[in-house]
């Protein structure tokens, strides 16, 4: 039986995150100090004191979550944890997974996700883009609703997170029309998300062009651990494919439900959510209840996860 590490994306951040962990683990402050030296500001202070409005800015959120995940990844090994058999990251979390796979250097990853956040914010002016969560509707019905609502505008299903949970993104007016179309098709809930950047849709094509140039300047290595990538839910280790899929991810749907199913089909029985919050654990319960997901964001949780890994 095998273990996988799952790295969360945006939405897992909160002011005060990892404060308990930092009291016991010097690795937390050490890793945040490393990122701060790259960013030119005190990332740890911002994560602890806020304000939330600043932490929730995409160009800040992305380095913060990447750094939190890598700090916990390092602490796992410091505590004697073994190397997992698979890695997967949700959206931004794919950068964390690439660092864990030794495909991408941590310092380079911090620079890249800061740029990624900046480019995403610049791609669509504030207020013009929108994302919404659609609950209780089949994937095909959500896709059809987006097609019906587009009317020449961009709106698409972009995060296939779990059965009955799909996120759509696009221009605000088109997303509003798609929300109504989803409700008409029987969606249990269709609610706008508190973000202004419409991730993983065609509106990110312009950002991808500049991001591609940045990626070309960074060294990618073959992954030492297979990584299930967002765009195809397939395990990849070769550097060229990892890099190409990472760029494509910016404007392509996140196939998270299929990614988790792939892990289960590959005999993964225990997964570790390597980051703050429990978003991915919640999704995993909806995808396959046989997969046990443990967090490691504080000493007690890490102890439980290590024991679960030993018994798997």
Tab-separated table of C-alpha atoms in Angstrom:
chain	number	residue	atom	x	y	z
A	1	UNK	CA	0.000	0.000	0.000
A	2	UNK	CA	1.217	3.485	-0.889
A	3	UNK	CA	1.177	7.063	0.400
A	4	UNK	CA	0.657	10.327	-1.481
A	5	UNK	CA	1.237	13.935	-0.466
A	6	UNK	CA	-1.400	16.472	-1.506
A	7	UNK	CA	-0.550	20.186	-1.676
A	8	UNK	CA	-3.434	22.687	-1.425
A	9	UNK	CA	-4.003	25.819	-3.476
A	10	UNK	CA	-5.612	29.205	-2.918
A	11	UNK	CA	-8.387	29.305	-0.371
A	12	UNK	CA	-6.413	27.469	2.315
A	13	UNK	CA	-4.765	30.629	3.662
A	14	UNK	CA	-5.766	32.378	6.891
A	15	UNK	CA	-4.242	34.986	9.167
A	16	UNK	CA	-2.374	33.153	11.941
A	17	UNK	CA	-1.788	29.991	9.932
A	18	UNK	CA	0.923	27.666	11.288
A	19	UNK	CA	1.260	29.698	14.492
A	20	UNK	CA	0.995	26.550	16.647
A	21	UNK	CA	3.504	24.699	14.483
A	22	UNK	CA	6.015	27.542	14.682
A	23	UNK	CA	6.064	27.307	18.482
A	24	UNK	CA	7.493	23.780	18.255
A	25	UNK	CA	9.217	23.636	14.893
A	26	UNK	CA	12.062	26.068	13.987
A	27	UNK	CA	11.712	24.769	10.426
A	28	UNK	CA	8.630	26.958	9.950
A	29	UNK	CA	10.358	30.275	10.621
A	30	UNK	CA	13.475	29.138	8.775
A	31	UNK	CA	11.534	28.371	5.599
A	32	UNK	CA	9.507	31.585	5.780
A	33	UNK	CA	12.715	33.586	6.310
A	34	UNK	CA	14.114	32.007	3.142
A	35	UNK	CA	11.049	33.083	1.172
A	36	UNK	CA	11.040	36.560	2.730
A	37	UNK	CA	14.606	37.170	1.565
A	38	UNK	CA	13.422	36.539	-2.000
A	39	UNK	CA	10.221	38.577	-1.750
A	40	UNK	CA	11.708	41.597	-0.004
A	41	UNK	CA	9.139	41.697	2.796
A	42	UNK	CA	8.408	39.728	5.985
A	43	UNK	CA	6.086	36.999	4.714
A	44	UNK	CA	5.741	35.354	8.128
A	45	UNK	CA	4.673	38.616	9.794
A	46	UNK	CA	2.057	39.164	7.094
A	47	UNK	CA	0.724	35.614	7.511
A	48	UNK	CA	0.486	36.066	11.275
A	49	UNK	CA	-0.771	39.630	11.556
A	50	UNK	CA	-2.505	40.294	8.262
A	51	UNK	CA	-4.485	42.196	7.333
A	52	UNK	CA	-6.510	39.455	5.653
A	53	UNK	CA	-7.196	41.706	2.660
A	54	UNK	CA	-3.475	41.837	1.913
A	55	UNK	CA	-2.877	38.124	2.538
A	56	UNK	CA	-5.750	37.334	0.173
A	57	UNK	CA	-4.191	39.267	-2.714
A	58	UNK	CA	-3.252	36.626	-5.267
A	59	UNK	CA	0.374	37.767	-5.579
A	60	UNK	CA	0.773	37.384	-1.788
A	61	UNK	CA	-1.391	34.310	-1.250
A	62	UNK	CA	0.554	32.192	-3.694
A	63	UNK	CA	4.029	32.595	-2.108
A	64	UNK	CA	2.470	32.243	1.358
A	65	UNK	CA	0.829	28.904	0.614
A	66	UNK	CA	3.829	27.557	-1.285
A	67	UNK	CA	6.094	28.423	1.662
A	68	UNK	CA	3.709	26.913	4.215
A	69	UNK	CA	3.573	23.656	2.273
A	70	UNK	CA	7.332	23.371	1.845
A	71	UNK	CA	7.925	24.172	5.530
A	72	UNK	CA	5.619	21.272	6.475
A	73	UNK	CA	7.179	19.010	3.837
A	74	UNK	CA	10.601	19.646	5.377
A	75	UNK	CA	9.239	19.082	8.884
A	76	UNK	CA	7.809	15.714	7.836
A	77	UNK	CA	11.319	14.489	7.064
A	78	UNK	CA	12.783	16.177	10.132
A	79	UNK	CA	10.341	14.083	12.166
A	80	UNK	CA	11.466	10.882	10.464
A	81	UNK	CA	8.690	10.603	7.901
A	82	UNK	CA	9.408	8.484	4.795
A	83	UNK	CA	9.267	9.598	1.187
A	84	UNK	CA	5.795	9.099	-0.340
A	85	UNK	CA	5.199	7.218	-3.570
A	86	UNK	CA	3.164	9.984	-5.267
A	87	UNK	CA	2.631	13.756	-5.168
A	88	UNK	CA	-0.222	15.961	-6.349
A	89	UNK	CA	-1.004	19.647	-5.961
A	90	UNK	CA	-4.275	21.489	-6.500
A	91	UNK	CA	-3.706	24.458	-8.858
A	92	UNK	CA	-1.046	26.569	-7.105
A	93	UNK	CA	-0.227	23.453	-5.072
A	94	UNK	CA	1.348	21.915	-8.161
A	95	UNK	CA	4.296	24.293	-7.664
A	96	UNK	CA	4.698	22.987	-4.105
A	97	UNK	CA	4.572	19.436	-5.435
A	98	UNK	CA	7.279	20.229	-7.991
A	99	UNK	CA	9.559	21.524	-5.229
A	100	UNK	CA	8.879	18.383	-3.189
A	101	UNK	CA	9.681	16.283	-6.258
A	102	UNK	CA	13.040	18.086	-6.576
A	103	UNK	CA	12.043	19.190	-10.051
A	104	UNK	CA	11.983	22.882	-9.084
A	105	UNK	CA	14.187	24.789	-6.637
A	106	UNK	CA	12.264	26.376	-3.739
A	107	UNK	CA	13.714	29.863	-4.234
A	108	UNK	CA	12.894	29.741	-7.950
A	109	UNK	CA	9.384	28.528	-7.117
A	110	UNK	CA	8.824	31.505	-4.784
A	111	UNK	CA	9.800	33.877	-7.591
A	112	UNK	CA	7.588	32.061	-10.080
A	113	UNK	CA	4.435	32.004	-7.953
A	114	UNK	CA	4.812	35.682	-7.093
A	115	UNK	CA	5.016	36.410	-10.830
A	116	UNK	CA	2.131	34.025	-11.482
A	117	UNK	CA	-0.025	35.937	-9.011
A	118	UNK	CA	0.934	39.286	-10.518
A	119	UNK	CA	0.216	38.138	-14.068
A	120	UNK	CA	-3.124	36.629	-13.074
A	121	UNK	CA	-4.190	39.855	-11.388
A	122	UNK	CA	-3.095	41.912	-14.391
A	123	UNK	CA	-4.738	39.636	-16.969
A	124	UNK	CA	-8.290	40.605	-16.031
A	125	UNK	CA	-9.042	43.987	-14.388
A	126	UNK	CA	-10.571	43.771	-10.914
A	127	UNK	CA	-14.314	43.280	-11.097
A	128	UNK	CA	-14.374	42.012	-14.673
A	129	UNK	CA	-13.728	38.368	-13.839
A	130	UNK	CA	-15.563	35.978	-11.561
A	131	UNK	CA	-15.578	32.426	-10.236
A	132	UNK	CA	-18.477	30.441	-8.807
A	133	UNK	CA	-18.948	27.064	-7.144
A	134	UNK	CA	-21.662	24.818	-8.539
A	135	UNK	CA	-22.889	22.132	-6.143
A	136	UNK	CA	-25.111	19.152	-6.795
A	137	UNK	CA	-24.888	19.016	-10.581
A	138	UNK	CA	-23.227	16.532	-12.920
A	139	UNK	CA	-20.053	17.705	-14.658
A	140	UNK	CA	-21.665	17.425	-18.087
A	141	UNK	CA	-24.578	19.620	-17.008
A	142	UNK	CA	-22.228	22.320	-15.700
A	143	UNK	CA	-20.288	22.266	-18.975
A	144	UNK	CA	-23.542	22.512	-20.937
A	145	UNK	CA	-24.753	25.422	-18.799
A	146	UNK	CA	-21.523	27.315	-19.478
A	147	UNK	CA	-21.851	26.695	-23.203
A	148	UNK	CA	-25.445	27.962	-23.159
A	149	UNK	CA	-24.565	31.056	-21.121
A	150	UNK	CA	-21.432	32.138	-23.001
A	151	UNK	CA	-23.018	34.219	-25.780
A	152	UNK	CA	-19.562	34.920	-27.164
A	153	UNK	CA	-18.012	35.607	-23.744
A	154	UNK	CA	-15.609	33.405	-21.800
A	155	UNK	CA	-17.128	31.145	-19.143
A	156	UNK	CA	-16.067	27.561	-18.483
A	157	UNK	CA	-15.936	24.769	-15.932
A	158	UNK	CA	-12.409	25.022	-14.548
A	159	UNK	CA	-12.111	22.976	-11.341
A	160	UNK	CA	-13.562	19.474	-11.292
A	161	UNK	CA	-13.018	19.145	-7.560
A	162	UNK	CA	-15.286	16.244	-6.595
A	163	UNK	CA	-18.537	14.615	-7.679
A	164	UNK	CA	-21.160	17.338	-7.556
A	165	UNK	CA	-18.634	20.114	-6.941
A	166	UNK	CA	-17.416	22.084	-9.947
A	167	UNK	CA	-16.032	25.632	-10.099
A	168	UNK	CA	-16.694	27.836	-13.115
A	169	UNK	CA	-14.779	30.949	-14.187
A	170	UNK	CA	-14.888	33.681	-16.792
A	171	UNK	CA	-16.142	37.190	-17.402
A	172	UNK	CA	-18.451	38.306	-14.598
A	173	UNK	CA	-21.607	38.743	-16.681
A	174	UNK	CA	-21.139	35.357	-18.346
A	175	UNK	CA	-20.548	33.640	-15.002
A	176	UNK	CA	-23.762	35.217	-13.676
A	177	UNK	CA	-25.648	33.823	-16.669
A	178	UNK	CA	-24.073	30.399	-16.138
A	179	UNK	CA	-25.080	30.440	-12.467
A	180	UNK	CA	-28.705	30.930	-13.490
A	181	UNK	CA	-28.403	28.213	-16.145
A	182	UNK	CA	-26.989	25.796	-13.547
A	183	UNK	CA	-29.842	26.574	-11.168
A	184	UNK	CA	-32.305	25.900	-13.973
A	185	UNK	CA	-30.681	22.500	-14.492
A	186	UNK	CA	-31.186	21.610	-10.825
A	187	UNK	CA	-27.986	22.692	-9.067
A	188	UNK	CA	-28.357	22.449	-5.277
A	189	UNK	CA	-26.265	25.590	-4.862
A	190	UNK	CA	-24.581	28.011	-7.244
A	191	UNK	CA	-22.677	30.734	-5.461
A	192	UNK	CA	-20.098	33.319	-6.448
A	193	UNK	CA	-16.672	32.958	-4.830
A	194	UNK	CA	-14.891	35.911	-3.167
A	195	UNK	CA	-12.159	36.157	-5.817
A	196	UNK	CA	-11.696	38.513	-8.760
A	197	UNK	CA	-9.189	36.445	-10.733
A	198	UNK	CA	-10.909	33.915	-13.049
A	199	UNK	CA	-8.310	31.157	-12.875
A	200	UNK	CA	-7.829	28.243	-15.275
A	201	UNK	CA	-9.899	29.661	-18.139
A	202	UNK	CA	-9.071	31.183	-21.522
A	203	UNK	CA	-8.798	34.659	-19.957
A	204	UNK	CA	-5.426	33.523	-18.570
A	205	UNK	CA	-3.937	32.914	-22.034
A	206	UNK	CA	-2.189	36.298	-22.025
A	207	UNK	CA	-0.689	35.642	-18.597
A	208	UNK	CA	0.506	32.267	-19.833
A	209	UNK	CA	2.560	33.842	-22.614
A	210	UNK	CA	4.665	35.849	-20.180
A	211	UNK	CA	4.715	32.996	-17.665
A	212	UNK	CA	6.105	30.762	-20.388
A	213	UNK	CA	9.049	33.079	-20.884
A	214	UNK	CA	9.758	33.006	-17.146
A	215	UNK	CA	9.574	29.220	-17.029
A	216	UNK	CA	12.046	28.991	-19.904
A	217	UNK	CA	14.633	30.753	-17.736
A	218	UNK	CA	14.278	28.272	-14.852
A	219	UNK	CA	15.885	24.859	-14.623
A	220	UNK	CA	13.490	21.934	-14.292
A	221	UNK	CA	14.761	18.490	-13.274
A	222	UNK	CA	13.103	15.119	-13.667
A	223	UNK	CA	10.917	14.427	-10.639
A	224	UNK	CA	12.289	11.981	-8.064
A	225	UNK	CA	8.676	11.167	-7.095
A	226	UNK	CA	5.891	10.772	-9.705
A	227	UNK	CA	3.618	13.806	-9.776
A	228	UNK	CA	-0.053	13.643	-10.782
A	229	UNK	CA	-0.561	16.818	-12.816
A	230	UNK	CA	-3.726	18.911	-12.970
A	231	UNK	CA	-4.223	19.087	-16.719
A	232	UNK	CA	-4.346	15.340	-17.416
A	233	UNK	CA	-4.545	13.617	-13.986
A	234	UNK	CA	-1.597	11.464	-15.065
A	235	UNK	CA	1.654	10.619	-13.271
A	236	UNK	CA	4.649	12.437	-14.770
A	237	UNK	CA	8.373	12.451	-13.961
A	238	UNK	CA	10.167	13.869	-17.020
A	239	UNK	CA	11.069	17.553	-16.754
A	240	UNK	CA	9.898	18.641	-20.211
A	241	UNK	CA	6.378	17.307	-19.679
A	242	UNK	CA	6.193	18.668	-16.135
A	243	UNK	CA	7.102	22.134	-17.389
A	244	UNK	CA	4.743	22.070	-20.381
A	245	UNK	CA	1.804	20.902	-18.270
A	246	UNK	CA	2.562	23.487	-15.582
A	247	UNK	CA	2.221	26.277	-18.129
A	248	UNK	CA	-0.909	24.783	-19.686
A	249	UNK	CA	-2.427	24.532	-16.199
A	250	UNK	CA	-2.757	28.323	-16.012
A	251	UNK	CA	-5.563	28.338	-18.595
A	252	UNK	CA	-6.808	24.727	-18.396
A	253	UNK	CA	-9.215	22.949	-16.019
A	254	UNK	CA	-7.941	21.299	-12.834
A	255	UNK	CA	-8.909	17.608	-13.000
A	256	UNK	CA	-8.696	17.056	-9.259
A	257	UNK	CA	-11.322	14.343	-8.855
A	258	UNK	CA	-9.644	12.284	-11.591
A	259	UNK	CA	-6.253	12.924	-9.968
A	260	UNK	CA	-7.413	11.466	-6.655
A	261	UNK	CA	-9.049	8.519	-8.418
A	262	UNK	CA	-5.748	7.864	-10.184
A	263	UNK	CA	-3.949	7.785	-6.840
A	264	UNK	CA	-6.460	5.292	-5.417
A	265	UNK	CA	-6.157	3.140	-8.546
A	266	UNK	CA	-2.385	3.178	-7.969
A	267	UNK	CA	-2.885	1.567	-4.506
A	268	UNK	CA	-2.574	4.782	-2.481
A	269	UNK	CA	-4.441	4.236	0.794
A	270	UNK	CA	-3.102	7.140	2.874
A	271	UNK	CA	-2.712	10.759	1.765
A	272	UNK	CA	-1.083	13.621	3.642
A	273	UNK	CA	-2.496	17.125	3.153
A	274	UNK	CA	0.728	19.110	3.219
A	275	UNK	CA	-0.453	22.619	3.914
A	276	UNK	CA	-2.846	24.661	6.003
A	277	UNK	CA	-6.525	23.839	6.341
A	278	UNK	CA	-8.501	20.736	5.376
A	279	UNK	CA	-9.835	21.608	1.933
A	280	UNK	CA	-8.308	18.611	0.157
A	281	UNK	CA	-9.317	16.188	2.917
A	282	UNK	CA	-12.902	17.351	2.489
A	283	UNK	CA	-12.774	16.833	-1.275
A	284	UNK	CA	-11.211	13.386	-0.870
A	285	UNK	CA	-14.176	12.216	1.237
A	286	UNK	CA	-16.476	13.102	-1.638
A	287	UNK	CA	-14.261	11.405	-4.231
A	288	UNK	CA	-13.353	8.135	-2.460
A	289	UNK	CA	-14.102	7.457	1.200
A	290	UNK	CA	-11.566	4.623	1.256
A	291	UNK	CA	-8.716	7.150	1.030
A	292	UNK	CA	-7.626	8.336	4.471
A	293	UNK	CA	-6.306	11.921	4.428
A	294	UNK	CA	-4.330	13.360	7.350
A	295	UNK	CA	-3.092	16.905	7.916
A	296	UNK	CA	0.310	17.731	9.414
A	297	UNK	CA	-0.043	21.421	10.289
A	298	UNK	CA	0.605	20.998	14.022
A	299	UNK	CA	2.598	18.547	16.213
A	300	UNK	CA	-0.384	16.365	17.194
A	301	UNK	CA	-1.592	16.098	13.597
A	302	UNK	CA	1.914	15.181	12.435
A	303	UNK	CA	2.134	12.452	15.079
A	304	UNK	CA	-1.182	10.994	13.925
A	305	UNK	CA	-0.147	11.136	10.265
A	306	UNK	CA	3.178	9.410	10.929
A	307	UNK	CA	1.374	6.597	12.765
A	308	UNK	CA	-1.151	6.230	9.942
A	309	UNK	CA	1.640	6.079	7.391
A	310	UNK	CA	3.443	3.352	9.343
A	311	UNK	CA	0.308	1.204	9.491
A	312	UNK	CA	-0.588	1.592	5.813
